[in-house]
Coordinates of C-alpha atoms in Angstrom, one line a residue:
Chain A
M385 CA 16.6 84.6 87.2
R386 CA 15.1 87.9 87.9
T387 CA 17.6 88.8 90.5
I388 CA 20.5 88.0 88.3
G389 CA 19.0 90.1 85.5
M390 CA 18.7 93.0 88.0
K391 CA 22.3 92.5 89.2
K392 CA 23.6 92.6 85.6
K393 CA 21.7 95.7 85.0
V394 CA 23.2 97.4 87.9
I395 CA 26.7 96.4 87.0
L396 CA 26.1 97.3 83.4
G397 CA 24.8 100.7 84.6
L398 CA 27.9 101.4 86.7
A399 CA 30.1 100.2 83.8
T400 CA 28.4 102.7 81.5
V401 CA 28.9 105.5 84.0
T402 CA 32.5 104.6 84.4
A403 CA 33.0 104.4 80.6
G404 CA 31.2 107.7 80.2
L405 CA 33.5 109.2 82.8
V406 CA 36.6 108.1 80.9
L407 CA 35.2 109.4 77.6
G408 CA 33.9 112.6 79.2
A409 CA 37.2 113.4 80.8
C410 CA 39.3 112.6 77.8
G411 CA 37.0 114.6 75.5
N412 CA 37.4 117.6 77.7
T413 CA 41.2 117.6 78.1
S414 CA 41.9 116.8 74.4
E415 CA 39.9 119.8 73.2
S416 CA 42.4 121.9 71.3
A417 CA 42.3 125.6 72.0
D418 CA 41.6 127.7 69.0
S419 CA 44.4 130.3 68.6
E420 CA 41.8 133.0 68.4
M421 CA 40.0 131.8 71.4
I422 CA 40.7 133.0 74.9
N423 CA 39.8 130.6 77.8
V424 CA 38.9 132.1 81.1
G425 CA 37.9 129.9 84.1
I426 CA 35.6 131.1 86.9
L427 CA 35.2 129.3 90.3
Q428 CA 32.5 130.8 92.5
Y429 CA 32.2 129.6 96.1
M430 CA 28.4 130.0 96.4
E431 CA 25.3 131.6 95.0
H432 CA 25.1 135.0 96.8
D433 CA 24.2 138.4 95.6
S434 CA 27.5 140.2 96.1
L435 CA 29.5 137.3 94.6
T436 CA 27.3 137.0 91.6
Q437 CA 27.5 140.8 91.1
A438 CA 31.3 140.5 91.1
R439 CA 31.2 137.8 88.5
K440 CA 28.8 139.7 86.3
G441 CA 31.0 142.8 86.5
F442 CA 34.0 140.8 85.6
V443 CA 32.4 139.3 82.5
S444 CA 30.9 142.5 81.3
E445 CA 34.2 144.3 81.6
L446 CA 35.9 141.5 79.5
E447 CA 33.0 142.0 77.0
E448 CA 33.7 145.7 76.8
A449 CA 37.3 145.0 76.1
G450 CA 36.3 143.0 73.1
Y451 CA 36.2 139.5 74.5
V452 CA 32.7 138.2 73.9
E453 CA 31.6 134.8 75.1
G454 CA 31.0 132.4 72.3
E455 CA 32.9 134.5 69.8
N456 CA 36.5 134.8 71.0
L457 CA 36.0 133.9 74.7
T458 CA 35.2 130.6 76.3
L459 CA 34.1 131.0 79.9
N460 CA 34.5 127.8 82.0
Y461 CA 32.3 128.6 84.9
Q462 CA 31.9 126.5 88.0
N463 CA 29.9 127.2 91.1
A464 CA 30.4 125.0 94.2
Q465 CA 27.1 126.1 95.7
G466 CA 28.7 126.3 99.1
D467 CA 29.7 122.6 99.0
Q468 CA 33.3 122.4 100.0
A469 CA 33.6 118.8 99.0
N470 CA 33.3 119.8 95.4
L471 CA 35.6 122.8 95.4
Q472 CA 38.7 120.6 94.9
S473 CA 37.3 118.7 91.9
M474 CA 36.1 122.0 90.3
S475 CA 39.6 123.5 90.8
E476 CA 41.3 120.6 89.2
S477 CA 38.9 120.7 86.2
L478 CA 39.7 124.4 85.6
I479 CA 43.4 123.9 85.7
G480 CA 45.3 123.5 82.4
D481 CA 42.9 125.0 79.9
N482 CA 42.6 128.6 80.9
E483 CA 44.7 131.7 80.4
V484 CA 43.6 133.0 83.8
I485 CA 41.2 131.7 86.4
L486 CA 39.0 133.9 88.6
S487 CA 38.1 132.7 92.0
I488 CA 35.2 134.3 93.9
A489 CA 35.3 134.2 97.7
T490 CA 38.0 132.9 100.1
P491 CA 37.5 129.1 100.0
A492 CA 37.4 129.0 96.2
A493 CA 40.6 131.0 96.0
Q494 CA 42.3 128.8 98.6
S495 CA 41.3 125.6 96.8
L496 CA 42.6 126.9 93.4
A497 CA 45.8 128.1 95.0
T498 CA 46.4 124.7 96.4
S499 CA 45.8 123.0 93.1
T500 CA 48.2 125.0 91.0
Q501 CA 51.3 127.0 91.7
E502 CA 51.9 128.0 88.1
E503 CA 48.8 129.2 86.3
P504 CA 47.7 132.8 87.0
I505 CA 44.8 133.0 89.5
L506 CA 42.8 136.1 90.3
F507 CA 40.6 136.4 93.3
T508 CA 37.8 138.8 94.2
A509 CA 35.5 139.2 97.2
V510 CA 38.4 138.1 99.6
T511 CA 38.7 140.3 102.6
D512 CA 42.2 139.5 103.9
P513 CA 44.3 137.7 101.2
V514 CA 47.4 137.6 103.5
D515 CA 45.5 136.0 106.4
A516 CA 43.9 133.6 103.9
G517 CA 47.4 132.6 102.8
L518 CA 46.8 133.6 99.2
V519 CA 49.5 136.2 98.9
A520 CA 52.7 136.8 100.8
D521 CA 52.2 140.5 100.8
N522 CA 49.5 142.7 99.4
E523 CA 52.0 144.9 97.6
A524 CA 54.1 142.0 96.2
P525 CA 52.0 138.8 96.1
G526 CA 55.1 136.7 95.2
G527 CA 53.2 133.8 93.6
N528 CA 50.7 133.0 90.9
V529 CA 47.8 134.5 92.8
T530 CA 46.6 138.1 93.1
G531 CA 43.3 140.0 92.8
T532 CA 41.0 142.4 94.5
S533 CA 40.1 142.5 98.2
D534 CA 36.6 143.6 99.3
M535 CA 37.9 145.0 102.6
V536 CA 35.5 147.8 103.4
P537 CA 36.7 151.2 104.5
I538 CA 35.8 150.4 108.1
E539 CA 37.2 153.6 109.6
E540 CA 35.1 155.7 107.2
Q541 CA 32.1 153.6 108.0
I542 CA 32.6 154.0 111.7
S543 CA 33.0 157.7 111.5
L544 CA 29.7 157.8 109.4
L545 CA 28.0 155.7 112.1
L546 CA 29.3 158.0 114.9
S547 CA 28.1 161.1 113.1
L548 CA 24.7 159.5 112.8
A549 CA 24.5 158.6 116.5
Q550 CA 26.4 161.4 118.2
D551 CA 25.2 160.8 121.7
A552 CA 25.8 157.0 121.5
E553 CA 27.3 155.5 124.7
T554 CA 27.3 151.9 123.4
I555 CA 27.5 150.7 119.9
G556 CA 26.5 147.1 119.0
I557 CA 28.2 144.8 116.5
I558 CA 26.5 141.7 115.2
Y559 CA 27.9 139.1 112.8
N560 CA 28.1 135.4 112.1
S561 CA 31.0 133.9 114.0
S562 CA 31.5 131.2 111.3
E563 CA 32.4 133.8 108.6
A564 CA 36.1 134.6 108.6
N565 CA 35.7 137.8 106.8
S566 CA 33.1 139.1 109.2
K567 CA 35.3 138.5 112.2
I568 CA 38.2 140.4 110.7
Q569 CA 35.9 143.4 110.0
A570 CA 34.2 143.2 113.4
D571 CA 37.5 143.3 115.2
L572 CA 38.7 146.3 113.2
A573 CA 35.3 148.1 113.8
Q574 CA 35.5 147.5 117.5
E575 CA 39.0 148.9 117.6
A576 CA 37.9 152.0 115.6
I577 CA 34.8 152.6 117.9
E578 CA 36.7 152.2 121.1
A579 CA 39.4 154.6 119.9
E580 CA 36.7 157.2 119.9
G581 CA 35.9 156.4 123.5
V582 CA 32.6 154.7 122.8
E583 CA 31.8 151.3 124.4
V584 CA 31.2 148.3 122.2
K585 CA 28.9 145.3 122.6
V586 CA 29.5 142.4 120.3
L587 CA 27.0 139.6 119.8
T588 CA 27.3 136.8 117.2
V589 CA 24.9 134.4 115.5
T590 CA 25.6 131.1 113.8
T591 CA 22.6 130.8 111.5
T592 CA 19.9 133.0 110.0
N593 CA 17.5 131.5 112.6
D594 CA 19.4 133.2 115.5
V595 CA 19.2 136.7 114.0
Q596 CA 15.8 137.8 115.3
Q597 CA 16.6 136.9 118.9
V598 CA 20.2 138.0 119.1
M599 CA 19.4 141.3 117.3
T600 CA 16.5 142.0 119.8
T601 CA 18.9 141.3 122.7
L602 CA 21.4 143.7 121.2
A603 CA 18.9 146.4 120.3
K604 CA 17.9 146.7 124.0
E605 CA 21.4 147.5 125.1
V606 CA 22.9 149.7 122.5
D607 CA 22.4 153.1 120.8
A608 CA 23.5 152.2 117.2
V609 CA 24.6 149.1 115.4
Y610 CA 27.4 148.2 113.0
I611 CA 27.2 145.1 110.8
P612 CA 30.2 143.8 108.7
T613 CA 29.6 142.4 105.1
D614 CA 28.4 139.2 106.6
N615 CA 26.5 136.7 104.4
T616 CA 24.1 135.6 107.1
L617 CA 23.2 139.1 108.2
A618 CA 23.0 140.3 104.6
S619 CA 20.3 137.8 104.0
T620 CA 18.4 138.8 107.1
M621 CA 18.7 142.6 106.8
P622 CA 14.9 143.0 106.6
T623 CA 14.6 141.4 110.1
V624 CA 17.4 143.5 111.4
G625 CA 15.8 146.6 109.9
E626 CA 12.5 146.0 111.5
I627 CA 14.0 145.5 115.0
A628 CA 16.2 148.6 114.5
A629 CA 13.1 150.6 113.5
E630 CA 11.3 149.4 116.6
Y631 CA 14.1 150.5 118.9
K632 CA 15.0 153.6 116.8
L633 CA 18.5 152.5 116.2
P634 CA 20.7 153.7 113.3
V635 CA 22.3 150.7 111.5
V636 CA 25.4 151.1 109.4
P637 CA 26.1 147.8 107.5
G638 CA 29.1 147.0 105.4
S639 CA 27.6 147.0 101.9
A640 CA 25.2 149.0 99.8
E641 CA 22.9 146.0 99.2
M642 CA 22.5 145.7 103.0
V643 CA 21.5 149.4 103.2
E644 CA 18.8 148.8 100.6
A645 CA 17.5 145.8 102.5
G646 CA 17.0 147.7 105.8
G647 CA 20.1 149.5 106.9
L648 CA 20.3 153.3 107.3
A649 CA 23.4 154.3 105.4
T650 CA 27.0 153.2 104.5
Y651 CA 30.1 154.1 102.6
G652 CA 30.8 151.0 100.8
I653 CA 31.8 148.7 97.9
N654 CA 30.0 148.1 94.7
Y655 CA 30.7 144.5 94.0
E656 CA 30.0 144.8 90.3
E657 CA 32.6 147.5 90.1
L658 CA 35.0 145.3 92.1
G659 CA 34.4 142.6 89.5
R660 CA 35.2 145.1 86.7
Q661 CA 38.4 146.1 88.5
T662 CA 39.4 142.5 88.7
A663 CA 38.7 142.0 85.0
K664 CA 41.1 144.8 84.2
M665 CA 43.8 142.9 86.1
A666 CA 42.9 139.8 84.0
L667 CA 43.3 141.8 80.8
E668 CA 46.8 142.8 81.9
I669 CA 47.6 139.1 82.4
I670 CA 46.0 138.0 79.1
E671 CA 47.2 140.9 76.9
D672 CA 50.4 142.1 78.4
D673 CA 51.6 138.9 80.1
A674 CA 51.7 140.6 83.4
D675 CA 53.1 138.5 86.3
P676 CA 50.7 138.0 89.2
A677 CA 53.6 137.8 91.5
E678 CA 54.3 141.5 90.9
M679 CA 50.7 142.8 90.7
A680 CA 49.7 144.4 94.0
V681 CA 46.4 143.3 95.5
E682 CA 43.8 146.1 94.8
T683 CA 41.0 147.3 97.0
S684 CA 37.9 148.9 95.6
T685 CA 38.5 152.3 93.9
N686 CA 34.8 152.8 93.6
L687 CA 33.3 153.6 97.0
E688 CA 30.0 155.3 97.4
L689 CA 27.8 156.8 100.1
V690 CA 24.4 154.9 100.1
I691 CA 21.4 156.1 102.1
N692 CA 18.1 154.4 102.7
E693 CA 15.8 157.4 102.7
E694 CA 12.8 155.5 104.1
V695 CA 14.8 154.2 107.1
A696 CA 16.2 157.7 107.6
K697 CA 12.8 159.3 107.7
S698 CA 11.5 156.6 110.1
L699 CA 14.3 157.5 112.4
G700 CA 13.6 161.2 112.1
I701 CA 16.8 161.9 110.2
D702 CA 16.8 164.2 107.2
P703 CA 18.4 162.1 104.4
E704 CA 19.9 165.3 103.0
S705 CA 21.8 165.8 106.2
I706 CA 23.7 162.5 105.9
V707 CA 27.1 163.3 104.5
L708 CA 30.5 161.6 104.8
P709 CA 32.4 163.2 107.7
D710 CA 35.9 164.4 107.0
Chain B
M99 CA 42.8 111.3 82.9
D100 CA 43.9 114.0 85.3
I101 CA 40.3 114.3 86.5
I102 CA 40.1 110.5 87.1
L103 CA 43.3 110.5 89.0
S104 CA 42.1 113.4 91.1
S105 CA 38.8 111.6 91.7
I106 CA 40.6 108.5 92.8
S107 CA 43.0 110.3 95.2
Q108 CA 40.2 112.4 96.7
G109 CA 38.0 109.3 96.9
L110 CA 40.7 107.6 99.0
L111 CA 40.8 110.5 101.5
W112 CA 37.0 110.5 101.8
S113 CA 36.9 106.7 102.1
I114 CA 38.4 106.9 105.6
M115 CA 35.4 109.0 106.6
A116 CA 33.1 106.5 104.9
I117 CA 34.7 103.6 106.8
G118 CA 34.2 105.5 110.0
V119 CA 30.5 106.0 109.2
Y120 CA 30.2 102.3 108.3
L121 CA 31.4 101.2 111.8
T122 CA 28.4 102.9 113.4
F123 CA 25.9 102.7 110.5
R124 CA 26.3 99.0 109.7
I125 CA 28.0 97.4 112.7
L126 CA 26.1 99.3 115.5
D127 CA 23.1 100.1 113.3
I128 CA 23.2 103.8 114.1
A129 CA 23.5 106.7 111.6
D130 CA 25.8 108.9 113.7
L131 CA 25.4 112.6 112.8
T132 CA 28.4 113.4 115.1
A133 CA 30.3 113.0 111.8
E134 CA 29.3 116.5 110.7
G135 CA 31.1 117.9 113.7
S136 CA 34.0 115.5 114.1
F137 CA 35.0 115.9 110.4
P138 CA 35.7 119.7 110.8
L139 CA 37.1 119.0 114.3
G140 CA 39.8 116.8 112.7
A141 CA 40.5 119.5 110.1
A142 CA 40.6 122.2 112.8
I143 CA 43.0 120.3 115.2
C144 CA 45.3 119.3 112.3
S145 CA 45.4 122.8 110.7
V146 CA 46.0 124.7 113.9
S147 CA 48.7 122.1 115.0
I148 CA 50.4 122.4 111.6
V149 CA 50.3 126.2 111.7
S150 CA 51.8 126.2 115.2
G151 CA 54.7 124.2 113.9
I152 CA 53.8 120.6 114.7
S153 CA 54.7 118.0 112.1
P154 CA 51.8 117.1 109.7
L155 CA 52.1 113.4 110.7
L156 CA 51.7 114.2 114.4
A157 CA 49.0 116.8 113.6
S158 CA 47.0 114.1 111.7
F159 CA 47.4 111.8 114.7
L160 CA 46.2 114.5 117.1
A161 CA 43.1 114.9 114.9
L162 CA 42.4 111.2 115.2
V163 CA 42.6 111.4 119.0
G164 CA 40.4 114.5 119.0
G165 CA 37.8 112.7 117.0
M166 CA 37.9 109.7 119.4
L167 CA 37.2 112.0 122.3
A168 CA 34.2 113.5 120.5
G169 CA 33.0 109.9 119.8
I170 CA 33.3 109.1 123.5
V171 CA 31.0 112.0 124.3
S172 CA 28.4 110.8 121.8
G173 CA 28.8 107.3 123.1
L174 CA 28.3 108.4 126.7
L175 CA 25.2 110.5 125.8
H176 CA 23.7 107.6 124.0
T177 CA 24.4 104.8 126.4
K178 CA 24.5 106.4 129.8
L179 CA 21.9 109.2 129.4
K180 CA 19.8 107.0 127.1
I181 CA 19.4 109.8 124.6
P182 CA 18.3 108.4 121.2
A183 CA 21.1 108.0 118.7
L184 CA 19.8 110.6 116.2
L185 CA 19.6 113.3 118.9
T186 CA 22.9 112.3 120.4
G187 CA 24.6 113.0 117.0
I188 CA 22.8 116.3 116.7
L189 CA 23.8 117.3 120.2
T190 CA 27.5 116.5 119.8
M191 CA 27.6 118.0 116.4
T192 CA 26.1 121.3 117.7
A193 CA 28.5 121.4 120.6
L194 CA 31.4 120.7 118.3
Y195 CA 30.5 123.8 116.2
S196 CA 31.4 126.1 119.0
I197 CA 34.4 124.0 120.0
N198 CA 35.7 123.9 116.4
L199 CA 35.4 127.7 116.3
R200 CA 37.4 127.9 119.5
I201 CA 40.1 125.7 118.2
L202 CA 40.3 127.5 114.8
G203 CA 40.1 130.9 116.5
K204 CA 38.3 132.1 113.4
A205 CA 36.2 130.6 110.6
N206 CA 38.9 129.7 108.2
V207 CA 42.6 128.7 108.8
T208 CA 44.8 128.4 105.8
L209 CA 47.4 125.8 105.1
L210 CA 48.8 127.5 102.0
G211 CA 52.5 127.6 102.3
Q212 CA 52.6 125.3 105.3
D213 CA 54.1 121.8 105.5
T214 CA 51.4 119.2 104.9
L215 CA 51.8 115.4 104.3
M216 CA 51.2 116.1 100.6
R217 CA 53.8 118.9 100.5
T218 CA 56.4 116.8 102.3
L219 CA 56.0 114.1 99.6
Q220 CA 56.2 116.8 96.9
S221 CA 59.5 118.0 98.3
F222 CA 60.8 114.5 97.6
G223 CA 60.0 115.2 93.9
L224 CA 56.5 113.7 93.7
E225 CA 53.9 115.4 91.5
N226 CA 50.9 117.0 93.4
R227 CA 48.3 114.4 92.4
M228 CA 50.6 111.5 93.0
A229 CA 51.4 112.9 96.4
V230 CA 47.7 112.9 97.3
L231 CA 47.3 109.4 95.9
V232 CA 50.2 108.1 98.0
V233 CA 49.0 109.8 101.2
G234 CA 45.5 108.5 100.6
G235 CA 46.6 105.0 99.7
V236 CA 49.0 104.6 102.6
A237 CA 46.4 105.9 105.1
V238 CA 43.6 103.7 103.7
V239 CA 45.8 100.6 103.9
L240 CA 46.9 101.4 107.4
V241 CA 43.3 102.0 108.5
I242 CA 42.0 98.8 107.0
L243 CA 44.9 96.8 108.4
V244 CA 44.4 98.1 111.9
L245 CA 40.6 97.7 111.8
Y246 CA 41.0 94.1 110.5
L247 CA 43.4 93.2 113.3
F248 CA 41.2 95.0 115.9
F249 CA 38.0 93.3 114.8
S250 CA 39.8 89.9 115.2
T251 CA 40.5 90.6 118.8
E252 CA 38.1 89.7 121.6
I253 CA 36.9 93.3 122.0
G254 CA 36.5 93.6 118.3
L255 CA 34.4 90.4 118.1
A256 CA 32.3 91.6 121.1
L257 CA 31.7 94.9 119.3
R258 CA 30.4 93.1 116.2
S259 CA 28.3 90.8 118.2
T260 CA 26.7 93.8 120.1
G261 CA 25.7 95.2 116.7
D262 CA 24.3 91.9 115.5
N263 CA 22.2 91.0 118.6
E264 CA 22.4 93.3 121.6
A265 CA 20.2 91.2 123.9
M266 CA 22.1 88.0 123.2
S267 CA 25.4 89.7 123.6
E268 CA 24.4 91.1 126.9
A269 CA 23.2 87.7 128.1
N270 CA 26.7 86.4 127.2
G271 CA 28.4 88.9 129.5
I272 CA 29.4 91.5 126.9
H273 CA 29.3 95.1 128.2
T274 CA 27.3 96.3 125.3
D275 CA 27.3 99.9 126.5
T276 CA 31.1 99.9 126.6
M277 CA 31.2 98.3 123.1
K278 CA 29.0 101.0 121.7
I279 CA 31.2 103.7 123.2
V280 CA 34.2 102.0 121.6
G281 CA 32.3 101.9 118.3
Y282 CA 31.5 105.6 118.5
M283 CA 35.1 106.3 119.4
L284 CA 36.6 104.4 116.4
C285 CA 34.1 105.9 114.0
N286 CA 34.7 109.5 114.9
G287 CA 38.4 109.1 115.2
L288 CA 38.5 107.9 111.6
I289 CA 36.1 110.7 110.5
A290 CA 38.4 113.3 112.1
L291 CA 41.4 111.7 110.5
S292 CA 39.7 112.0 107.2
G293 CA 38.9 115.7 107.9
A294 CA 42.6 116.3 108.7
L295 CA 43.7 114.7 105.4
I296 CA 41.1 116.6 103.4
A297 CA 42.1 119.9 105.0
Q298 CA 45.7 119.3 104.1
N299 CA 44.6 118.5 100.5
N300 CA 42.3 121.5 100.2
G301 CA 44.7 123.9 101.7
Y302 CA 42.5 125.1 104.5
A303 CA 40.2 124.1 107.4
D304 CA 36.8 125.9 107.3
I305 CA 34.2 125.9 110.0
S306 CA 31.4 124.9 107.5
M307 CA 33.3 122.0 105.8
G308 CA 31.4 119.4 107.7
I309 CA 28.1 120.1 106.1
G310 CA 26.9 117.1 104.0
T311 CA 29.7 114.8 105.0
I312 CA 27.4 112.1 106.5
V313 CA 25.7 111.9 103.1
I314 CA 29.0 111.4 101.3
G315 CA 29.8 108.6 103.9
L316 CA 26.5 106.8 103.5
A317 CA 26.6 107.1 99.7
S318 CA 30.1 105.5 99.6
I319 CA 28.9 102.6 101.8
I320 CA 25.8 102.0 99.8
I321 CA 27.5 102.2 96.4
G322 CA 30.1 99.8 97.7
E323 CA 27.3 97.4 98.8
V324 CA 25.5 97.8 95.5
I325 CA 28.5 96.8 93.5
F326 CA 29.6 93.9 95.8
H327 CA 27.3 92.4 98.3
Q328 CA 27.6 89.7 101.0
L329 CA 31.2 90.0 101.8
S330 CA 33.5 89.4 104.8
F331 CA 34.4 92.3 107.0
A332 CA 37.9 93.1 105.5
K333 CA 36.6 92.8 101.9
R334 CA 33.6 95.0 102.9
L335 CA 36.0 97.8 104.0
I336 CA 37.7 97.6 100.7
T337 CA 34.4 97.9 98.8
I338 CA 33.7 101.1 100.8
V339 CA 36.9 102.6 99.5
I340 CA 35.8 101.6 96.0
G341 CA 32.4 103.1 96.8
A342 CA 33.9 106.4 97.9
V343 CA 36.0 106.6 94.7
V344 CA 33.0 105.7 92.5
Y345 CA 30.9 108.4 94.3
R346 CA 33.6 111.0 93.6
L347 CA 33.8 109.8 90.0
I348 CA 30.1 110.2 89.6
I349 CA 30.1 113.7 91.1
D350 CA 33.1 114.7 88.9
F351 CA 31.3 113.2 85.9
V352 CA 28.2 115.3 86.7
L353 CA 30.5 118.4 86.9
Q354 CA 32.1 117.5 83.6
L355 CA 28.8 117.1 81.8
G356 CA 28.5 120.8 81.9
V357 CA 25.4 120.8 84.1
E358 CA 24.3 124.3 85.0
P359 CA 25.9 125.3 88.3
Q360 CA 22.7 125.8 90.1
D361 CA 21.5 122.3 89.2
I362 CA 24.6 120.5 90.6
K363 CA 23.0 119.8 94.0
L364 CA 19.9 118.5 92.3
F365 CA 22.0 116.1 90.2
S366 CA 24.0 115.0 93.3
A367 CA 20.8 114.2 95.1
I368 CA 19.4 112.2 92.1
V369 CA 22.6 110.2 91.9
L370 CA 22.4 109.5 95.6
T371 CA 18.7 108.5 95.4
I372 CA 19.5 106.0 92.6
A373 CA 22.4 104.6 94.7
L374 CA 20.3 104.4 97.9
S375 CA 17.3 102.9 96.2
T376 CA 19.1 100.2 94.3
P377 CA 19.4 97.8 97.3
L378 CA 15.6 98.0 97.6
L379 CA 15.0 97.2 94.0
K380 CA 17.3 94.2 94.4
K381 CA 15.8 93.0 97.6
K382 CA 12.2 92.5 96.4
P383 CA 12.7 89.6 94.0
K384 CA 15.3 88.1 96.4
R385 CA 12.8 87.9 99.2
T386 CA 10.3 85.9 97.2
K387 CA 13.1 83.6 96.2
R388 CA 14.1 83.0 99.8
V389 CA 10.6 82.3 100.9
G390 CA 10.4 79.7 98.2
K391 CA 13.6 78.1 99.4
K392 CA 12.4 78.0 103.0
G393 CA 9.1 76.6 101.9
A394 CA 10.9 73.8 100.2
E395 CA 13.0 73.1 103.2
L396 CA 10.0 72.9 105.4
V397 CA 8.5 70.2 103.2

């Protein structure tokens, strides 16, 4: 008797879940959009400082333009927490109800772009939208997808690095080989350094656990280090900074956040500003019915020179002397 | 309704992976972690093939073959080098990470704008979700049919007997090592095939897409077993498909509930814990019942 009771309970439980699903799904799709209300979807690939900053910038720019969440704006926000199995479901749930959908980071953008070929999709924090298959051409995207790229000004960053390490014979590059964006940047950086007649040594890691060892190996063999906007290296910048200090190496990373966490200096992107820039594109779509197919992909218009004064002093460099070379 | 259709169609694609996991997990009694490497391996082989102009059908088949090769490696490590199953899986999975990166050439290869199985069907006028449903449905039916036929052959029966009682099977002249390798091969071939289909559905292959796949596979099996227990082999395969769809529905339901994004992983874990612990809850009263029966028989 007891077993049967238990079985029934389980079946009942599953039936309830299924019924709930049906109701839940129906409730969501039949929600009629208030004519005054604007719906904006956001699909973020994972929880990560730069990505979150971009999202916040996007939302606050919308707010400044008069779209306040809860009043005349509904934000449908999903975050896949790095779990790619859920990206597709989240994409599907965002389609159909939103004037425009923002996707943050490459896999999120790809997943949304596969799910709809009609609704306007904006992306941000994507390094190479053409390579990612999101747009046919940066100038003329051609489809329903456009947005802002976080491609860093690598040539400027490299000339900054070379000005900080003028006698350098070999420059090291370290990044996570499993991050598509990092590889693209690392290749470009290598090209730029070699064009100046300086040797390059590239080492890669696969997890945060490798950073200590690989960075130490690299530090012994090079005179300065360049790091792309790599998620893994970004989260281990304190470790990188310590090793760099020990070997007296100037480190130029891809982003301002990475400089603050242990790098020397960079000329880079402010992700919050990039998010704001993306919001302006969203407003063009919402208010002026702009066509994503004709909206060129934008790169950051707000670049800034960031210097970590403590690190500079520990390397015996006067922070005041660090300027962007022409 | 759209969400439910999407859950079902995605569940079908994932169920092929779950069936693969089932072959090692239940038939050979090994939780094979190779899955986390062979899943992205299938996606990588398929995507790179498609991008280089090979038809999506052949590309999916190549993925299957690639997964089988990975399975053979795990099988050899386990049987010939006597490495424990858990470590075997971890070793092959780790090796596959580098191999997958080599195949992809970078961390992410896009299939946007390329011909995929789903796109081919769409070009015949099928709506996107229906195309996924058809691809998933046809693939699942084929897989179950082939496995059903295979497990009725002499080798298939020997494979099942190896899992049931290795010592007895060996005594009866079955090469249990060979059978295990065949099991590993089938399992990882199917997982790679699933990876290939998922990549075509998602629109990209990504180096980190294997993370967590073994959990999805195990969850689908357990949910299938919780809903229907004590079934014949072919019916069991069908319940795994149902399990995979139900798992997808539960996850989508959690997403629909409006759970705070940072809590989604916690909710998925809770759902999984409930699914995984249900057999235990059911077993306890059952055991006492069985003892009673046996006691009666003894008298």
